[in-house]
Each structure stands twice: as structure tokens, then as C-alpha cells.
Amino acid sequence: MQHDKVLILDFGSQYTQLIARRVRELNIYCEIHPYNKIPAQINSYKAVVLSGSPQSVRGDDALHPDLSKIRTKKPLLAVCYGAQYLAHFSGGNVAPSNTREYGRANLSFIDNQDLFFKGVSKGSQVWMSHSDTIKTLPTNGVLLASTHDVENAAYKIEGESTYAIQFHPEVYHSTDGKQILENFLVSIAGLKQDWTPDSFVEETVANLKSQLTNDKVVLGLSGGVDSTVAAILLNKAIGKNLYCIFVNNGLLRKDEFNSVLKQYEGMGLNVKGVDASDRFLNALAGIDDPEKKRKAIGRVFIEVFDDEAQLIKDVKWLAQGTIYPDVIESVSATGGPSATIKSHHNVGGLPDFMKLKVVEPLKALFKDEVRRVGASMGIDAQLLGRHPFPGPGLAIRILGDITAEKVRILQEVDAIFINGLREWDLYDKVWQAGAMLLPVNSVGVMGDERTYEKCVALRAVESTDGMTADWVNLPYEFLQKTSNAIINKVKGVNRVVYDISSKPPATIEWE
């Protein structure tokens, strides 16, 4: 099947991937490429979007895309840096703002006679995030919208299908952002909205059959949504040639190894459980640096899979449930200028000694897209509703070095917290939850005795894709009962705190 495609040129904005997610919510396929690596097959794209950037168009290090094969030839939407770029280098003027323009704003003027703002009313809230501002429009620029502080908040170029906006329609704070994107992509650019979960399954299975033919594939299952959906896709494509391995790294939730193996019974998958707890804990001994912990876990995962793969005759591929946010936070998703936040154990390729090729059927999808794809294949809703759990497991929720005793403590704490969320009918209202074991002891009193024991932090966030997240306002009574249960039942803990930080500026995990 052929789909209309959108090309998103990445200038390093933290929001670039959110543009892609919003476009896909419209059932339109899109790809992200670096601003300086425009695909040679540019004619295969029906529209182009320029992202924002942390750079300034006025700086010596301004990022210069080659738009010669795009501008006037294809519908073009320029967002933030893109809008400033078109203005600055096409006869307009961009200057520093008197105050940094960041946060919510409202459209005080809007030309809703233009298709671009169809269905958008004056006063609509938008999200600003820039320190420069467009003082004068480029040649042939036509003003479309203003806010109280930003006169040139949106404009178009007369005689072109080129539109530009100073605000970010991709973030949820822009209340009509999705409508604006749909207006541009559907009403102006004329793209078809036919990229759906069913079409993704059909095309991915066909591609996997073509790519893998009769080769054998080994897949590391985690019990979570991503690896499960990847397994079902691969099973549809290659059936008995898929060998699933679920590794107990000793850092899973309490009793999760056996419960996950039981979960896969009856799903038609060939699953083998491997208990490598001691191997992982030994590799982590004495390591307290978060990145070194992640790297150590990634190395042992590879070693375990290599050992297991050698037991399967002629296996040629290692499959992984890597998804887009994993790639984004490890390296630039596109080779562009985006910054690395943290590495992920299943991103970055394989060492030379491992003679397996990698296949990642979900690496272009966000978490919510993975769930929709899973639902379209009939995967149980309870499994698809499971909270995300980090690949390195509890290792990155134990701040500092890892010991078997610390793992025991955190498993007990985590079980009380997660089971409590289920009992209070809060689990499905939370996107991700867990507990962190802090590297500090605090004074407490139990009975008539002084204690000096561990502090744990509970974390619960709401999100849609993991790129941004807000802390959940859990009921005080629930937190009170959970705290009492943890302190009374988990030996070694005498203090419980609740994390009320959002992402950004914090991350969801503490390490």
C-alpha cells in the first residue's frame, strides 16, 4: 500500500517528535529527517514541515536547510525556528525579544477566512517557546494571526502554499493545534488520511516476510506492551521461526518472572524463560553511575541472548521491541542535532562478536501507537494497559549501587504501591508508576526504638507518549495508607515521599 507522506525536517527541537505524533494522530504517515539530509526522493513527499530549534537564525551557527526542491514546489509549514528562518532569509527581520516568549498565549487577531485557521476562533490558546521574534514579515508575507505580545504569530507567503507560525501546534497546550495541522495537511496540502493501525500491521508483516524470508529470529520478551506487540507481529510474519526468550535479570517486579511466563501461555508464541539473576547482579556489583549501570545491563543482555541464540541452530536475527522514545532519548532519532538524554539498553546496535542482525518492527512508533496496533491484532486489553517498565528494571530505580537486599526492599515497596493502585481503581488513571529507593537513610522511631533506615520515593505520572508527563494528584488517603503499609511491612524502610515533578524539567525515571 502507498500512503501520502509528510517530511519533517528536524532542526533539533525538543518538540520535533511531537509534530510527528500529531501528524500520525491524523492518520497521515510522516518521517523525520535532519534538516541537512533531505531525502533524495523528495518527490515522494506531498508536504514538508520545518521544526523548531534551540538555535537562533541570527547566530553564526544558524542551521541552513536547502529548500530549493521544496519551497514553491510543495506545501510547506514552518514552525518557530522554521518561521523565523523564512522571515530572516527572505526579506523580513528577526530580532531578540524584549522578554523571552515562553508559555501560554492567546490569539488576539486571526484571519479565519484562510483555510489554515478554519475552525479556529479568536482567543484560541497557543504555546510559545522562543527568545527571538519576527519583527517584519518576509517578502510577500501576509499576516494571519497575532497574540498580545507577538504581532507576527502566523503568516503565509502570497503565491505559495507556504505557511509559518511562531507557536507550537504540536504540544497539548495549543488547544487547536491539531485542527491547524489538519487544516494544513488535509485542506491545503490535500493528503489522504489512510495510515491506520490495520494498515501498519498489514504493511509491517509484509515487510518482515520480505526481510526475514525463512530466517530464524530470537526475540527478547519483557512482558510489557512493546515486546509483546513486536512478538505478535513477527509471529504473524514468520511463525515457528520466531524464538522468544524472557530473561529474569533479577531486577523485575516481585514475582514477575513466573507471572509473565504464565501470561504468554495460549498466545501461540514459542517462549523460553531464562533465569540470569545472578549474572546481572554480579555485573552490577559496585556500580553506582546510572549510565554505567545501563551499559552493564545492556552488555549482559547481549551476552545472555548470544548464549541462547547459539543454542538455536542457524538463528540470524535478534528482534527488539525498541520504540521511538527509546531511540530519541539515546541518540538523535535522525542523525540531526538533537541532544542525548540517556542511553537505552536496546539501542545502539550489537557488538562485533554477536553475529546477529537486528530487526525492530516498532522503532518508528510511540507508545500509544503501539497500543493501538496491539488492539487491532486482538491482544488482551489488560496486557496492553500495562504501565511501561524500564528495560534496565529496578536498577535505575535504586539510586546508587545495586545489591540483592536493595532489590528485595524495592520489590516489596513497588508491589504494595502497584497493587494499591489496582485496589483503589487508580491503575488505569496512571500512565506509569513505580518506586525509587534513595541512597539516604533517615532517622525514625518505631515503638520505643530509634531507627536509621531507607527512604523511598513514589512516582506516578500521566502522559500519552512519554515525551512529556505530569505528576498524578493521587488521593491523600491512598498515599497515607500506602505509606503506612510500606513502613509497617517492608523491613529497612522508615520514610516515604511522593514525587511531584513533571517532565520536563524532570524525567520520569530518576536515573
Coordinates of C-alpha atoms in Angstrom, one line a residue:
M1 CA 0.0 0.0 0.0
Q2 CA 1.1 3.5 -0.8
H3 CA 0.4 6.4 1.6
D4 CA 0.8 10.1 1.2
K5 CA 3.8 11.1 3.2
V6 CA 4.9 14.2 5.2
L7 CA 8.6 15.1 5.5
I8 CA 9.5 16.7 8.9
L9 CA 12.9 18.4 8.8
D10 CA 14.5 18.3 12.3
F11 CA 16.4 21.3 13.5
G12 CA 17.0 19.8 16.9
S13 CA 13.8 20.9 18.7
Q14 CA 12.7 19.0 21.8
Y15 CA 9.2 19.0 20.2
T16 CA 10.1 17.6 16.7
Q17 CA 8.9 14.1 17.6
L18 CA 5.6 15.5 18.9
I19 CA 5.0 17.0 15.5
A20 CA 5.3 13.5 14.1
R21 CA 3.0 12.1 16.7
R22 CA 0.3 14.7 16.0
V23 CA 0.6 14.1 12.2
R24 CA 0.1 10.4 12.8
E25 CA -2.9 11.0 15.0
L26 CA -4.5 12.4 11.9
N27 CA -3.8 9.0 10.2
I28 CA -1.2 10.5 8.0
Y29 CA 2.2 8.9 7.6
C30 CA 5.3 11.1 8.3
E31 CA 9.1 10.7 8.6
I32 CA 11.7 12.8 10.4
H33 CA 14.9 13.6 8.7
P34 CA 17.8 16.0 9.6
Y35 CA 17.5 19.5 8.1
N36 CA 20.8 18.9 6.3
K37 CA 20.0 15.4 5.0
I38 CA 16.9 15.9 2.8
P39 CA 15.9 12.6 1.2
A40 CA 16.9 12.3 -2.5
Q41 CA 13.4 11.0 -3.2
I42 CA 11.8 14.4 -2.3
N43 CA 9.1 13.9 -4.8
S44 CA 7.7 11.0 -2.7
Y45 CA 6.6 13.5 -0.1
K46 CA 3.4 15.6 -0.5
A47 CA 4.1 18.2 2.2
V48 CA 7.0 19.4 4.3
V49 CA 7.2 20.7 7.9
L50 CA 10.2 22.7 9.4
S51 CA 10.6 22.1 13.1
G52 CA 11.7 24.5 15.8
S53 CA 15.3 24.6 17.1
P54 CA 17.3 25.8 20.1
Q55 CA 19.5 27.8 17.6
S56 CA 18.9 31.4 16.5
V57 CA 18.6 32.3 12.9
R58 CA 20.7 35.4 13.8
G59 CA 23.6 33.4 15.0
D60 CA 26.8 32.4 13.2
D61 CA 25.7 28.8 13.8
A62 CA 22.3 29.2 12.2
L63 CA 21.1 26.0 10.6
H64 CA 20.6 26.4 6.8
P65 CA 18.4 23.9 5.0
D66 CA 18.5 23.6 1.2
L67 CA 14.9 24.3 0.4
S68 CA 15.4 24.7 -3.4
K69 CA 13.5 21.5 -4.1
I70 CA 10.8 22.2 -1.6
R71 CA 9.7 25.8 -1.4
T72 CA 7.1 26.8 -4.1
K73 CA 7.1 23.1 -5.2
K74 CA 5.4 21.6 -2.2
P75 CA 3.1 22.8 0.6
L76 CA 5.4 24.0 3.4
L77 CA 4.7 24.6 7.1
A78 CA 7.4 26.4 9.1
V79 CA 7.2 26.1 12.9
C80 CA 9.0 28.5 15.3
Y81 CA 12.7 28.4 14.1
G82 CA 11.3 27.5 10.6
A83 CA 9.1 30.6 10.6
Q84 CA 11.9 32.8 11.7
Y85 CA 14.3 31.2 9.1
L86 CA 11.9 32.0 6.3
A87 CA 11.4 35.6 7.5
H88 CA 15.1 36.3 8.3
F89 CA 16.5 35.0 5.0
S90 CA 13.6 36.1 2.7
G91 CA 13.4 39.8 3.2
G92 CA 12.0 40.0 6.7
N93 CA 13.6 40.9 10.1
V94 CA 14.1 38.8 13.2
A95 CA 15.3 40.3 16.4
P96 CA 15.7 39.4 20.1
S97 CA 12.5 39.6 22.1
N98 CA 12.4 42.1 24.9
T99 CA 11.3 39.3 27.2
R100 CA 11.6 35.6 26.5
E101 CA 8.3 34.4 24.9
Y102 CA 7.7 31.1 26.6
G103 CA 4.4 29.6 27.7
R104 CA 0.7 30.1 27.0
A105 CA -0.6 32.9 24.8
N106 CA -3.9 33.6 23.1
L107 CA -4.6 34.7 19.5
S108 CA -5.8 38.3 19.7
F109 CA -6.2 38.5 15.9
I110 CA -6.9 35.7 13.5
D111 CA -7.7 35.5 9.8
N112 CA -10.2 32.7 9.9
Q113 CA -11.2 33.3 6.3
D114 CA -8.0 31.5 5.4
L115 CA -8.2 27.6 5.2
F116 CA -5.2 27.5 7.6
F117 CA -7.3 28.7 10.5
K118 CA -10.6 27.0 9.6
G119 CA -12.5 26.1 12.8
V120 CA -10.1 28.1 15.0
S121 CA -11.5 31.1 16.9
K122 CA -10.1 34.3 18.2
G123 CA -8.7 33.8 21.7
S124 CA -7.5 30.2 21.0
Q125 CA -4.7 29.3 23.3
V126 CA -1.3 28.6 21.7
W127 CA 2.1 27.7 23.2
M128 CA 5.2 29.9 22.6
S129 CA 8.8 28.9 23.1
H130 CA 11.3 31.3 21.6
S131 CA 13.7 34.1 22.5
D132 CA 13.7 35.7 19.1
T133 CA 10.7 37.2 17.4
I134 CA 9.7 38.2 13.8
K135 CA 9.6 42.0 13.6
T136 CA 8.8 42.3 9.9
L137 CA 7.4 39.6 7.6
P138 CA 9.3 38.3 4.6
T139 CA 8.7 39.4 1.0
N140 CA 5.1 38.7 0.0
G141 CA 4.3 37.8 3.6
V142 CA 0.6 38.1 4.6
L143 CA -0.3 38.3 8.3
L144 CA -2.7 35.6 9.5
A145 CA -2.6 35.8 13.4
S146 CA -1.2 37.8 16.3
T147 CA -1.1 37.5 20.1
H148 CA -0.9 40.2 22.7
D149 CA 2.9 40.1 22.7
V150 CA 3.7 38.6 19.3
E151 CA 2.4 40.6 16.3
N152 CA 3.6 38.2 13.6
A153 CA 2.4 34.9 15.2
A154 CA 1.4 33.4 11.9
Y155 CA 1.8 34.3 8.2
K156 CA 1.7 32.9 4.7
I157 CA 3.6 33.7 1.6
E158 CA 1.5 35.1 -1.2
G159 CA 1.6 33.0 -4.3
E160 CA 2.9 29.9 -2.5
S161 CA 1.5 27.1 -0.3
T162 CA 3.9 28.2 2.4
Y163 CA 2.6 28.9 6.0
A164 CA 4.6 29.9 9.0
I165 CA 3.8 30.1 12.8
Q166 CA 5.8 31.3 15.8
F167 CA 3.9 29.0 18.2
H168 CA 4.0 25.2 18.6
P169 CA 0.8 23.5 17.4
E170 CA 2.1 20.0 18.3
V171 CA 2.0 20.5 22.1
Y172 CA -1.2 19.9 24.0
H173 CA -1.1 23.5 25.4
S174 CA -2.1 24.7 21.9
T175 CA -5.8 23.8 22.1
D176 CA -6.5 24.0 18.4
G177 CA -3.1 22.8 17.3
K178 CA -4.3 19.5 15.9
Q179 CA -7.0 21.4 13.9
I180 CA -4.4 23.7 12.5
L181 CA -2.2 20.8 11.4
E182 CA -5.2 19.1 9.8
N183 CA -6.2 22.3 8.0
F184 CA -2.7 22.5 6.5
L185 CA -2.2 18.8 5.7
V186 CA -5.7 17.9 4.5
S187 CA -7.4 21.1 3.4
I188 CA -4.4 22.9 1.9
A189 CA -1.9 20.1 1.0
G190 CA -4.6 17.5 0.2
L191 CA -3.1 14.5 1.9
K192 CA -5.2 11.3 2.4
Q193 CA -5.8 10.1 6.0
D194 CA -5.3 6.4 5.5
W195 CA -2.4 5.4 7.7
T196 CA -4.1 3.3 10.4
P197 CA -3.1 0.6 12.8
D198 CA -4.6 -2.0 10.5
S199 CA -2.6 -0.7 7.6
F200 CA 0.6 -0.6 9.7
V201 CA 0.1 -4.3 10.7
E202 CA -0.5 -5.3 7.1
E203 CA 2.5 -3.5 5.7
T204 CA 4.8 -4.4 8.6
V205 CA 4.0 -8.1 8.3
A206 CA 4.6 -8.0 4.6
N207 CA 7.9 -6.2 5.1
L208 CA 9.0 -8.6 7.8
K209 CA 8.2 -11.6 5.5
S210 CA 10.3 -10.0 2.7
Q211 CA 13.1 -9.0 5.0
L212 CA 13.4 -12.2 7.1
T213 CA 12.2 -14.8 4.5
N214 CA 12.9 -18.2 6.1
D215 CA 15.5 -17.0 8.7
K216 CA 15.2 -17.7 12.4
V217 CA 14.7 -14.8 14.8
V218 CA 15.3 -14.6 18.5
L219 CA 13.3 -12.0 20.5
G220 CA 13.8 -10.8 24.0
L221 CA 10.4 -10.6 25.7
S222 CA 9.9 -8.4 28.7
G223 CA 6.2 -9.0 29.5
G224 CA 5.5 -5.4 28.5
V225 CA 3.5 -3.9 25.7
D226 CA 6.3 -3.2 23.2
S227 CA 8.0 -6.6 23.1
T228 CA 4.6 -8.4 23.1
V229 CA 3.3 -6.4 20.2
A230 CA 6.6 -7.0 18.4
A231 CA 6.4 -10.7 19.0
I232 CA 2.8 -10.9 17.7
L233 CA 3.8 -9.0 14.5
L234 CA 6.8 -11.3 14.0
N235 CA 4.8 -14.4 14.7
K236 CA 2.3 -13.3 12.0
A237 CA 5.2 -12.9 9.6
I238 CA 7.4 -16.0 10.3
G239 CA 5.5 -18.2 12.8
K240 CA 7.6 -21.1 14.1
N241 CA 10.9 -19.4 13.1
L242 CA 10.4 -16.9 16.0
Y243 CA 12.1 -17.9 19.3
C244 CA 11.1 -15.8 22.2
I245 CA 13.2 -15.5 25.3
F246 CA 12.2 -13.9 28.6
V247 CA 15.1 -13.2 30.8
N248 CA 14.9 -12.7 34.5
N249 CA 17.6 -10.1 35.2
G250 CA 16.9 -10.1 38.9
L251 CA 15.6 -6.6 38.6
L252 CA 12.0 -7.3 37.7
R253 CA 8.9 -6.6 39.9
K254 CA 8.1 -9.0 42.6
D255 CA 7.1 -12.5 41.3
E256 CA 7.1 -11.1 37.7
F257 CA 9.2 -13.8 36.1
N258 CA 6.7 -16.6 36.7
S259 CA 3.6 -14.4 36.1
V260 CA 4.9 -13.2 32.8
L261 CA 5.6 -16.7 31.6
K262 CA 2.1 -17.7 32.5
Q263 CA 0.7 -14.6 30.7
Y264 CA 2.1 -15.8 27.4
E265 CA 0.5 -19.3 27.7
G266 CA -2.1 -19.6 25.0
M267 CA -0.8 -16.8 22.8
G268 CA 0.7 -19.1 20.3
L269 CA 4.3 -17.9 21.0
N270 CA 7.3 -20.1 21.5
V271 CA 8.6 -18.7 24.8
K272 CA 11.6 -19.8 26.9
G273 CA 12.3 -18.4 30.4
V274 CA 15.9 -17.9 31.4
D275 CA 16.9 -17.0 34.9
A276 CA 20.1 -14.9 34.7
S277 CA 19.6 -13.0 38.0
D278 CA 23.0 -13.8 39.5
R279 CA 24.7 -12.9 36.3
F280 CA 23.2 -9.4 36.2
L281 CA 23.6 -8.7 39.9
N282 CA 27.3 -9.7 39.7
A283 CA 27.9 -7.4 36.7
L284 CA 26.3 -4.5 38.6
A285 CA 28.2 -5.0 41.8
G286 CA 29.8 -1.8 43.0
I287 CA 28.5 0.3 40.1
D288 CA 26.6 3.4 41.1
D289 CA 26.8 5.6 38.0
P290 CA 23.4 5.5 36.1
E291 CA 24.9 5.4 32.6
K292 CA 27.4 2.7 33.7
K293 CA 24.5 0.6 35.1
R294 CA 22.6 0.9 31.9
K295 CA 25.6 -0.1 29.8
A296 CA 26.4 -3.1 32.1
I297 CA 22.8 -4.3 31.8
G298 CA 22.8 -3.9 28.1
R299 CA 26.1 -5.8 27.8
V300 CA 24.8 -8.7 29.9
F301 CA 21.5 -8.8 27.9
I302 CA 23.6 -9.2 24.8
E303 CA 25.7 -11.9 26.3
V304 CA 22.6 -13.8 27.5
F305 CA 20.9 -13.5 24.2
D306 CA 24.1 -14.6 22.4
D307 CA 24.3 -17.7 24.6
E308 CA 20.7 -18.6 24.0
A309 CA 21.0 -17.8 20.3
Q310 CA 23.8 -20.2 19.9
L311 CA 21.5 -23.0 21.2
I312 CA 19.2 -22.3 18.3
K313 CA 20.6 -23.7 15.0
D314 CA 21.1 -21.1 12.3
V315 CA 19.4 -18.2 14.0
K316 CA 20.3 -15.0 12.1
W317 CA 18.3 -12.1 13.7
L318 CA 17.8 -10.5 17.1
A319 CA 14.4 -8.8 17.3
Q320 CA 13.8 -6.0 19.8
G321 CA 10.8 -4.0 21.0
T322 CA 12.5 -0.7 20.6
I323 CA 10.1 2.2 20.2
Y324 CA 10.6 5.8 19.1
P325 CA 11.2 7.4 22.5
D326 CA 13.9 4.9 23.3
V327 CA 15.8 6.0 20.2
I328 CA 15.1 9.7 20.7
E329 CA 16.5 9.7 24.2
S330 CA 19.6 7.6 23.4
V331 CA 20.7 9.4 20.2
S332 CA 19.2 11.8 17.8
A333 CA 16.4 9.9 16.1
T334 CA 17.6 11.2 12.7
G335 CA 21.3 11.9 13.0
G336 CA 20.3 15.6 13.4
P337 CA 21.3 18.0 16.2
S338 CA 19.0 16.7 18.9
A339 CA 20.7 16.1 22.3
T340 CA 21.2 12.8 24.1
I341 CA 19.2 12.5 27.3
K342 CA 20.1 8.9 28.3
S343 CA 21.1 5.7 26.7
H344 CA 18.7 2.7 26.5
H345 CA 19.8 -0.9 26.8
N346 CA 18.2 -1.9 23.5
V347 CA 19.5 0.9 21.3
G348 CA 22.8 1.3 19.6
G349 CA 23.5 -1.9 17.7
L350 CA 25.3 -5.1 18.6
P351 CA 28.9 -5.9 19.4
D352 CA 31.1 -7.4 16.7
F353 CA 31.2 -10.8 18.4
M354 CA 27.5 -11.3 18.1
K355 CA 26.7 -12.4 14.5
L356 CA 23.1 -11.5 14.5
K357 CA 21.3 -8.8 12.6
V358 CA 18.8 -6.6 14.4
V359 CA 15.1 -6.2 13.4
E360 CA 13.0 -3.6 15.2
P361 CA 9.4 -3.6 13.9
L362 CA 8.2 -0.9 16.3
K363 CA 11.1 1.6 16.3
A364 CA 9.1 4.3 14.5
L365 CA 6.1 4.1 16.8
F366 CA 5.2 6.0 20.0
K367 CA 3.8 4.1 23.0
D368 CA 0.2 5.0 22.3
E369 CA 0.6 3.9 18.6
V370 CA 2.0 0.5 19.8
R371 CA -1.1 0.0 22.0
R372 CA -3.4 0.8 19.1
V373 CA -1.6 -1.6 16.8
G374 CA -1.8 -4.3 19.6
A375 CA -5.5 -3.7 19.9
S376 CA -6.0 -4.1 16.2
M377 CA -4.4 -7.5 16.4
G378 CA -6.7 -8.6 19.3
I379 CA -4.1 -8.5 22.1
D380 CA -5.8 -8.6 25.5
A381 CA -6.7 -5.1 26.8
Q382 CA -5.3 -5.7 30.2
L383 CA -1.9 -6.6 28.8
L384 CA -1.9 -3.5 26.5
G385 CA -2.9 -1.4 29.5
R386 CA 0.2 -2.3 31.5
H387 CA 2.3 0.6 32.6
P388 CA 5.7 1.0 30.9
F389 CA 8.5 -0.5 32.8
P390 CA 12.2 0.4 32.1
G391 CA 14.3 -2.1 30.3
P392 CA 17.0 -2.0 33.0
G393 CA 14.3 -2.6 35.5
L394 CA 14.7 -1.7 39.2
A395 CA 18.4 -1.0 38.6
I396 CA 17.6 2.6 37.6
R397 CA 15.1 2.9 40.4
I398 CA 17.7 2.0 43.0
L399 CA 19.9 5.1 43.2
G400 CA 23.5 4.2 43.8
D401 CA 24.9 0.7 43.8
I402 CA 22.8 -2.5 43.4
T403 CA 22.6 -5.3 46.0
A404 CA 20.3 -8.2 46.4
E405 CA 19.0 -6.7 49.6
K406 CA 18.2 -3.3 48.0
V407 CA 16.3 -5.2 45.2
R408 CA 14.3 -7.1 47.8
I409 CA 13.3 -3.9 49.5
L410 CA 12.3 -2.1 46.4
Q411 CA 10.4 -5.1 45.0
E412 CA 8.3 -5.2 48.3
V413 CA 7.7 -1.4 48.1
D414 CA 6.8 -1.5 44.5
A415 CA 4.3 -4.4 45.0
I416 CA 2.5 -2.5 47.7
F417 CA 2.3 0.6 45.6
I418 CA 1.2 -1.0 42.3
N419 CA -1.3 -3.4 44.0
G420 CA -2.7 -0.5 45.9
L421 CA -3.3 1.4 42.7
R422 CA -5.2 -1.5 41.3
E423 CA -7.3 -2.0 44.5
W424 CA -8.2 1.7 44.5
D425 CA -9.1 1.7 40.8
L426 CA -6.3 4.1 40.1
Y427 CA -4.1 2.0 38.0
D428 CA -5.7 2.8 34.6
K429 CA -5.8 6.5 35.5
V430 CA -2.0 6.5 35.7
W431 CA 0.4 6.2 32.7
Q432 CA 3.4 4.9 34.7
A433 CA 4.1 4.3 38.3
G434 CA 6.9 3.0 40.4
A435 CA 9.0 3.5 43.5
M436 CA 12.6 4.7 43.9
L437 CA 15.0 3.6 46.6
L438 CA 17.0 6.6 47.6
P439 CA 20.7 6.5 48.7
V440 CA 20.0 8.1 52.0
N441 CA 19.0 6.9 55.5
S442 CA 16.7 8.9 57.8
V443 CA 16.0 8.8 61.5
G444 CA 12.7 7.3 62.6
V445 CA 11.0 5.9 65.6
M446 CA 9.3 2.5 65.7
G447 CA 7.8 1.5 69.0
D448 CA 10.3 2.8 71.6
E449 CA 13.3 2.3 69.3
R450 CA 15.2 4.7 67.1
T451 CA 15.6 3.6 63.5
Y452 CA 18.0 4.7 60.8
E453 CA 16.6 3.2 57.6
K454 CA 16.0 3.8 53.9
C455 CA 13.7 6.4 52.3
V456 CA 11.6 5.6 49.2
A457 CA 10.0 7.9 46.7
L458 CA 6.8 7.0 45.0
R459 CA 6.3 8.3 41.4
A460 CA 3.1 8.3 39.3
V461 CA 2.7 10.3 36.1
E462 CA 0.1 10.8 33.4
S463 CA 1.3 11.0 29.8
T464 CA 0.4 9.8 26.3
D465 CA 3.8 9.2 24.8
G466 CA 6.5 9.5 27.5
M467 CA 7.9 12.6 25.9
T468 CA 6.2 14.9 28.4
A469 CA 4.5 13.9 31.6
D470 CA 2.7 15.4 34.6
W471 CA 2.6 14.0 38.1
V472 CA -0.7 12.5 39.2
N473 CA -2.6 14.1 42.0
L474 CA -3.3 10.8 43.9
P475 CA -5.8 10.9 46.8
Y476 CA -4.2 11.8 50.1
E477 CA -6.0 8.9 51.8
F478 CA -4.5 6.5 49.3
L479 CA -1.0 7.9 49.8
Q480 CA -1.4 7.8 53.6
K481 CA -2.5 4.1 53.6
T482 CA 0.2 3.2 51.1
S483 CA 2.9 4.9 53.1
N484 CA 1.7 3.2 56.3
A485 CA 1.7 -0.2 54.6
I486 CA 5.2 0.2 53.2
I487 CA 6.7 1.4 56.5
N488 CA 5.0 -1.3 58.5
K489 CA 5.6 -4.2 56.1
V490 CA 8.9 -3.6 54.4
K491 CA 11.9 -4.1 56.7
G492 CA 14.5 -1.5 56.0
V493 CA 12.2 1.5 55.1
N494 CA 11.1 4.2 57.6
R495 CA 10.2 7.1 55.3
V496 CA 8.0 7.5 52.2
V497 CA 7.8 10.6 50.0
Y498 CA 5.8 11.4 46.8
D499 CA 7.5 12.9 43.7
I500 CA 5.5 15.9 42.3
S501 CA 7.9 16.8 39.5
S502 CA 6.8 17.0 35.8
K503 CA 8.7 16.1 32.6
P504 CA 10.2 18.4 31.7
P505 CA 12.2 19.6 33.6
A506 CA 12.5 16.2 35.4
T507 CA 12.5 12.9 33.6
I508 CA 10.0 10.1 34.5
E509 CA 12.7 7.8 35.9
W510 CA 15.2 9.2 38.4
E511 CA 18.2 7.8 36.6

